[in-house]
Amino acid sequence: MSPRPKKLRKCEGNFCGRAFKPTGTPLSKLDKIELFRDEMEALRLCDREGLTQEEAGIKMGVSRGTIQRIITIARRKTAEAISEGRALIFVDEDEGQ
């Protein structure tokens, strides 16, 4: 049985291919954490724009539960990068897999 096809998620912004990293250390010498486009969009909508998970789900075209799962993963990755001095690399989902 093949997995259920992934639902298209609506994302704004074109930040893919960019990175957020600690200063003073070349990107090539840092451990990297990939932050996918939908994870960045969920962070933007919930944490920057202040939308509820329900509202963010409507904007992205997915359920509230999906937003909750995405935002939990995104926050964990962001916290890990900041606390351990790693680089966050912003990628499209297709590029990272």
Short mmCIF file of N, CA and C in Angstrom, two decimals:
data_model
loop_
_atom_site.label_atom_id
_atom_site.label_comp_id
_atom_site.label_asym_id
_atom_site.label_seq_id
_atom_site.Cartn_x
_atom_site.Cartn_y
_atom_site.Cartn_z
N MET A 1 0.83 -1.17 0.00
CA MET A 1 0.00 0.00 0.00
C MET A 1 0.89 1.25 0.00
N SER A 2 0.66 2.13 -0.93
CA SER A 2 1.48 3.34 -0.99
C SER A 2 0.96 4.38 -0.01
N PRO A 3 1.85 5.28 0.46
CA PRO A 3 1.41 6.29 1.42
C PRO A 3 0.43 7.28 0.78
N ARG A 4 -0.35 7.87 1.63
CA ARG A 4 -1.32 8.87 1.19
C ARG A 4 -0.59 10.05 0.55
N PRO A 5 -1.07 10.56 -0.58
CA PRO A 5 -0.38 11.69 -1.21
C PRO A 5 -0.42 12.93 -0.31
N LYS A 6 0.66 13.69 -0.34
CA LYS A 6 0.77 14.88 0.49
C LYS A 6 -0.11 15.99 -0.06
N LYS A 7 -0.85 16.63 0.82
CA LYS A 7 -1.74 17.73 0.44
C LYS A 7 -0.90 18.97 0.13
N LEU A 8 -1.25 19.68 -0.94
CA LEU A 8 -0.56 20.90 -1.31
C LEU A 8 -0.75 21.95 -0.23
N ARG A 9 0.35 22.56 0.22
CA ARG A 9 0.30 23.58 1.27
C ARG A 9 0.62 24.92 0.66
N LYS A 10 -0.21 25.91 0.96
CA LYS A 10 -0.02 27.25 0.42
C LYS A 10 0.98 27.99 1.29
N CYS A 11 2.08 28.44 0.67
CA CYS A 11 3.13 29.15 1.39
C CYS A 11 3.47 30.44 0.65
N GLU A 12 3.69 31.50 1.41
CA GLU A 12 4.11 32.77 0.84
C GLU A 12 5.61 32.93 1.05
N GLY A 13 6.19 33.90 0.37
CA GLY A 13 7.61 34.21 0.58
C GLY A 13 8.52 33.33 -0.24
N ASN A 14 9.67 33.88 -0.56
CA ASN A 14 10.66 33.13 -1.32
C ASN A 14 11.98 33.20 -0.55
N PHE A 15 12.12 32.35 0.41
CA PHE A 15 13.31 32.36 1.26
C PHE A 15 14.15 31.12 1.06
N CYS A 16 13.71 30.22 0.19
CA CYS A 16 14.44 28.97 -0.02
C CYS A 16 15.81 29.26 -0.61
N GLY A 17 16.77 28.47 -0.20
CA GLY A 17 18.14 28.65 -0.64
C GLY A 17 18.93 29.57 0.26
N ARG A 18 18.28 30.16 1.25
CA ARG A 18 18.96 31.04 2.19
C ARG A 18 19.27 30.29 3.47
N ALA A 19 20.09 30.90 4.31
CA ALA A 19 20.47 30.27 5.57
C ALA A 19 20.51 31.31 6.68
N PHE A 20 20.30 30.84 7.90
CA PHE A 20 20.48 31.65 9.10
C PHE A 20 21.52 30.92 9.93
N LYS A 21 22.62 31.62 10.23
CA LYS A 21 23.72 30.94 10.90
C LYS A 21 24.39 31.86 11.91
N PRO A 22 25.15 31.27 12.83
CA PRO A 22 25.93 32.08 13.75
C PRO A 22 27.00 32.87 12.99
N THR A 23 27.29 34.07 13.46
CA THR A 23 28.33 34.87 12.81
C THR A 23 29.71 34.33 13.18
N GLY A 24 30.66 34.61 12.33
CA GLY A 24 32.05 34.27 12.63
C GLY A 24 32.48 32.87 12.24
N THR A 25 31.56 32.04 11.83
CA THR A 25 31.90 30.68 11.42
C THR A 25 31.39 30.46 10.01
N PRO A 26 32.25 30.02 9.09
CA PRO A 26 31.79 29.76 7.73
C PRO A 26 30.71 28.67 7.70
N LEU A 27 29.75 28.83 6.82
CA LEU A 27 28.65 27.87 6.69
C LEU A 27 29.18 26.46 6.46
N SER A 28 30.25 26.34 5.71
CA SER A 28 30.80 25.01 5.39
C SER A 28 31.30 24.27 6.64
N LYS A 29 31.56 24.98 7.72
CA LYS A 29 32.08 24.34 8.94
C LYS A 29 30.99 24.08 9.99
N LEU A 30 29.77 24.44 9.68
CA LEU A 30 28.66 24.29 10.63
C LEU A 30 27.82 23.06 10.31
N ASP A 31 27.27 22.44 11.36
CA ASP A 31 26.23 21.43 11.16
C ASP A 31 24.99 22.17 10.68
N LYS A 32 24.25 21.54 9.79
CA LYS A 32 23.10 22.21 9.18
C LYS A 32 21.80 21.49 9.55
N ILE A 33 20.76 22.29 9.75
CA ILE A 33 19.42 21.77 10.00
C ILE A 33 18.52 22.33 8.92
N GLU A 34 17.82 21.46 8.21
CA GLU A 34 16.93 21.91 7.14
C GLU A 34 15.58 22.31 7.72
N LEU A 35 15.14 23.52 7.38
CA LEU A 35 13.82 24.01 7.76
C LEU A 35 13.02 24.13 6.46
N PHE A 36 12.01 23.27 6.33
CA PHE A 36 11.25 23.22 5.09
C PHE A 36 10.31 24.42 4.96
N ARG A 37 9.93 24.70 3.75
CA ARG A 37 9.10 25.87 3.43
C ARG A 37 7.81 25.90 4.25
N ASP A 38 7.14 24.76 4.38
CA ASP A 38 5.88 24.75 5.15
C ASP A 38 6.13 24.97 6.64
N GLU A 39 7.29 24.53 7.14
CA GLU A 39 7.63 24.77 8.54
C GLU A 39 7.88 26.26 8.79
N MET A 40 8.59 26.91 7.86
CA MET A 40 8.84 28.34 8.00
C MET A 40 7.53 29.13 7.90
N GLU A 41 6.66 28.72 7.01
CA GLU A 41 5.37 29.41 6.85
C GLU A 41 4.52 29.27 8.10
N ALA A 42 4.50 28.09 8.70
CA ALA A 42 3.73 27.89 9.93
C ALA A 42 4.29 28.75 11.07
N LEU A 43 5.62 28.85 11.18
CA LEU A 43 6.24 29.73 12.17
C LEU A 43 5.84 31.18 11.93
N ARG A 44 5.89 31.59 10.68
CA ARG A 44 5.55 32.97 10.33
C ARG A 44 4.11 33.29 10.70
N LEU A 45 3.20 32.42 10.32
CA LEU A 45 1.79 32.68 10.56
C LEU A 45 1.44 32.66 12.04
N CYS A 46 1.92 31.66 12.77
CA CYS A 46 1.55 31.52 14.18
C CYS A 46 2.35 32.43 15.10
N ASP A 47 3.65 32.51 14.90
CA ASP A 47 4.50 33.24 15.85
C ASP A 47 4.72 34.69 15.46
N ARG A 48 4.82 34.98 14.19
CA ARG A 48 5.05 36.37 13.78
C ARG A 48 3.74 37.11 13.57
N GLU A 49 2.81 36.48 12.85
CA GLU A 49 1.53 37.12 12.55
C GLU A 49 0.53 36.97 13.68
N GLY A 50 0.76 36.04 14.59
CA GLY A 50 -0.12 35.85 15.74
C GLY A 50 -1.43 35.15 15.44
N LEU A 51 -1.46 34.39 14.35
CA LEU A 51 -2.68 33.65 14.01
C LEU A 51 -2.79 32.41 14.90
N THR A 52 -4.02 31.96 15.11
CA THR A 52 -4.22 30.69 15.80
C THR A 52 -3.84 29.57 14.84
N GLN A 53 -3.68 28.38 15.39
CA GLN A 53 -3.37 27.24 14.52
C GLN A 53 -4.51 26.98 13.54
N GLU A 54 -5.73 27.20 13.99
CA GLU A 54 -6.89 27.03 13.10
C GLU A 54 -6.82 28.01 11.93
N GLU A 55 -6.53 29.29 12.23
CA GLU A 55 -6.44 30.32 11.18
C GLU A 55 -5.27 30.04 10.23
N ALA A 56 -4.14 29.62 10.79
CA ALA A 56 -2.98 29.29 9.96
C ALA A 56 -3.29 28.09 9.07
N GLY A 57 -4.01 27.11 9.59
CA GLY A 57 -4.39 25.94 8.79
C GLY A 57 -5.27 26.33 7.62
N ILE A 58 -6.20 27.24 7.85
CA ILE A 58 -7.06 27.72 6.76
C ILE A 58 -6.23 28.42 5.69
N LYS A 59 -5.30 29.29 6.12
CA LYS A 59 -4.44 30.01 5.16
C LYS A 59 -3.56 29.05 4.36
N MET A 60 -3.08 28.00 5.01
CA MET A 60 -2.19 27.06 4.32
C MET A 60 -2.94 25.92 3.64
N GLY A 61 -4.23 25.83 3.88
CA GLY A 61 -5.03 24.79 3.23
C GLY A 61 -4.87 23.41 3.85
N VAL A 62 -4.58 23.37 5.17
CA VAL A 62 -4.43 22.10 5.87
C VAL A 62 -5.19 22.17 7.19
N SER A 63 -5.27 21.05 7.88
CA SER A 63 -6.02 21.01 9.14
C SER A 63 -5.24 21.64 10.29
N ARG A 64 -5.93 21.96 11.37
CA ARG A 64 -5.29 22.50 12.56
C ARG A 64 -4.28 21.50 13.13
N GLY A 65 -4.63 20.24 13.10
CA GLY A 65 -3.72 19.20 13.59
C GLY A 65 -2.43 19.14 12.80
N THR A 66 -2.52 19.32 11.50
CA THR A 66 -1.33 19.34 10.66
C THR A 66 -0.45 20.53 11.01
N ILE A 67 -1.06 21.69 11.21
CA ILE A 67 -0.31 22.89 11.62
C ILE A 67 0.38 22.64 12.95
N GLN A 68 -0.33 22.02 13.88
CA GLN A 68 0.24 21.74 15.20
C GLN A 68 1.48 20.87 15.06
N ARG A 69 1.40 19.85 14.24
CA ARG A 69 2.55 18.95 14.03
C ARG A 69 3.70 19.69 13.35
N ILE A 70 3.40 20.48 12.32
CA ILE A 70 4.43 21.22 11.60
C ILE A 70 5.12 22.22 12.52
N ILE A 71 4.34 22.97 13.29
CA ILE A 71 4.91 24.03 14.14
C ILE A 71 5.76 23.44 15.27
N THR A 72 5.36 22.28 15.78
CA THR A 72 6.15 21.62 16.82
C THR A 72 7.52 21.23 16.29
N ILE A 73 7.54 20.67 15.11
CA ILE A 73 8.81 20.27 14.47
C ILE A 73 9.66 21.50 14.18
N ALA A 74 9.04 22.56 13.63
CA ALA A 74 9.76 23.78 13.27
C ALA A 74 10.36 24.45 14.49
N ARG A 75 9.60 24.52 15.57
CA ARG A 75 10.12 25.13 16.80
C ARG A 75 11.27 24.32 17.38
N ARG A 76 11.18 23.01 17.32
CA ARG A 76 12.25 22.14 17.83
C ARG A 76 13.53 22.36 17.01
N LYS A 77 13.40 22.41 15.69
CA LYS A 77 14.56 22.63 14.83
C LYS A 77 15.19 23.99 15.09
N THR A 78 14.35 25.02 15.22
CA THR A 78 14.84 26.38 15.46
C THR A 78 15.55 26.46 16.81
N ALA A 79 14.95 25.90 17.84
CA ALA A 79 15.58 25.91 19.16
C ALA A 79 16.91 25.16 19.15
N GLU A 80 16.97 24.04 18.45
CA GLU A 80 18.21 23.27 18.36
C GLU A 80 19.29 24.08 17.66
N ALA A 81 18.95 24.73 16.55
CA ALA A 81 19.93 25.53 15.82
C ALA A 81 20.47 26.67 16.67
N ILE A 82 19.57 27.37 17.38
CA ILE A 82 20.00 28.51 18.18
C ILE A 82 20.82 28.06 19.39
N SER A 83 20.36 27.04 20.08
CA SER A 83 21.03 26.63 21.32
C SER A 83 22.34 25.88 21.08
N GLU A 84 22.48 25.26 19.92
CA GLU A 84 23.68 24.47 19.65
C GLU A 84 24.58 25.09 18.58
N GLY A 85 24.24 26.31 18.14
CA GLY A 85 25.09 27.01 17.16
C GLY A 85 25.16 26.35 15.81
N ARG A 86 24.03 25.86 15.34
CA ARG A 86 23.97 25.24 14.01
C ARG A 86 23.34 26.21 13.02
N ALA A 87 23.44 25.89 11.75
CA ALA A 87 22.86 26.72 10.70
C ALA A 87 21.48 26.19 10.32
N LEU A 88 20.53 27.10 10.15
CA LEU A 88 19.22 26.74 9.61
C LEU A 88 19.25 26.99 8.11
N ILE A 89 18.99 25.98 7.34
CA ILE A 89 18.97 26.10 5.89
C ILE A 89 17.52 26.01 5.43
N PHE A 90 17.05 27.01 4.71
CA PHE A 90 15.66 27.05 4.25
C PHE A 90 15.56 26.38 2.88
N VAL A 91 14.78 25.29 2.81
CA VAL A 91 14.68 24.52 1.58
C VAL A 91 13.23 24.22 1.23
N ASP A 92 13.01 23.98 -0.07
CA ASP A 92 11.71 23.44 -0.49
C ASP A 92 11.69 21.97 -0.09
N GLU A 93 10.54 21.45 0.21
CA GLU A 93 10.41 20.06 0.68
C GLU A 93 11.01 19.09 -0.34
N ASP A 94 10.81 19.36 -1.63
CA ASP A 94 11.30 18.46 -2.67
C ASP A 94 12.82 18.41 -2.70
N GLU A 95 13.48 19.54 -2.39
CA GLU A 95 14.94 19.59 -2.42
C GLU A 95 15.55 18.81 -1.27
N GLY A 96 14.89 18.83 -0.10
CA GLY A 96 15.47 18.24 1.09
C GLY A 96 15.34 16.74 1.18
N GLN A 97 14.51 16.14 0.36
CA GLN A 97 14.28 14.70 0.48
C GLN A 97 14.85 13.94 -0.68
#
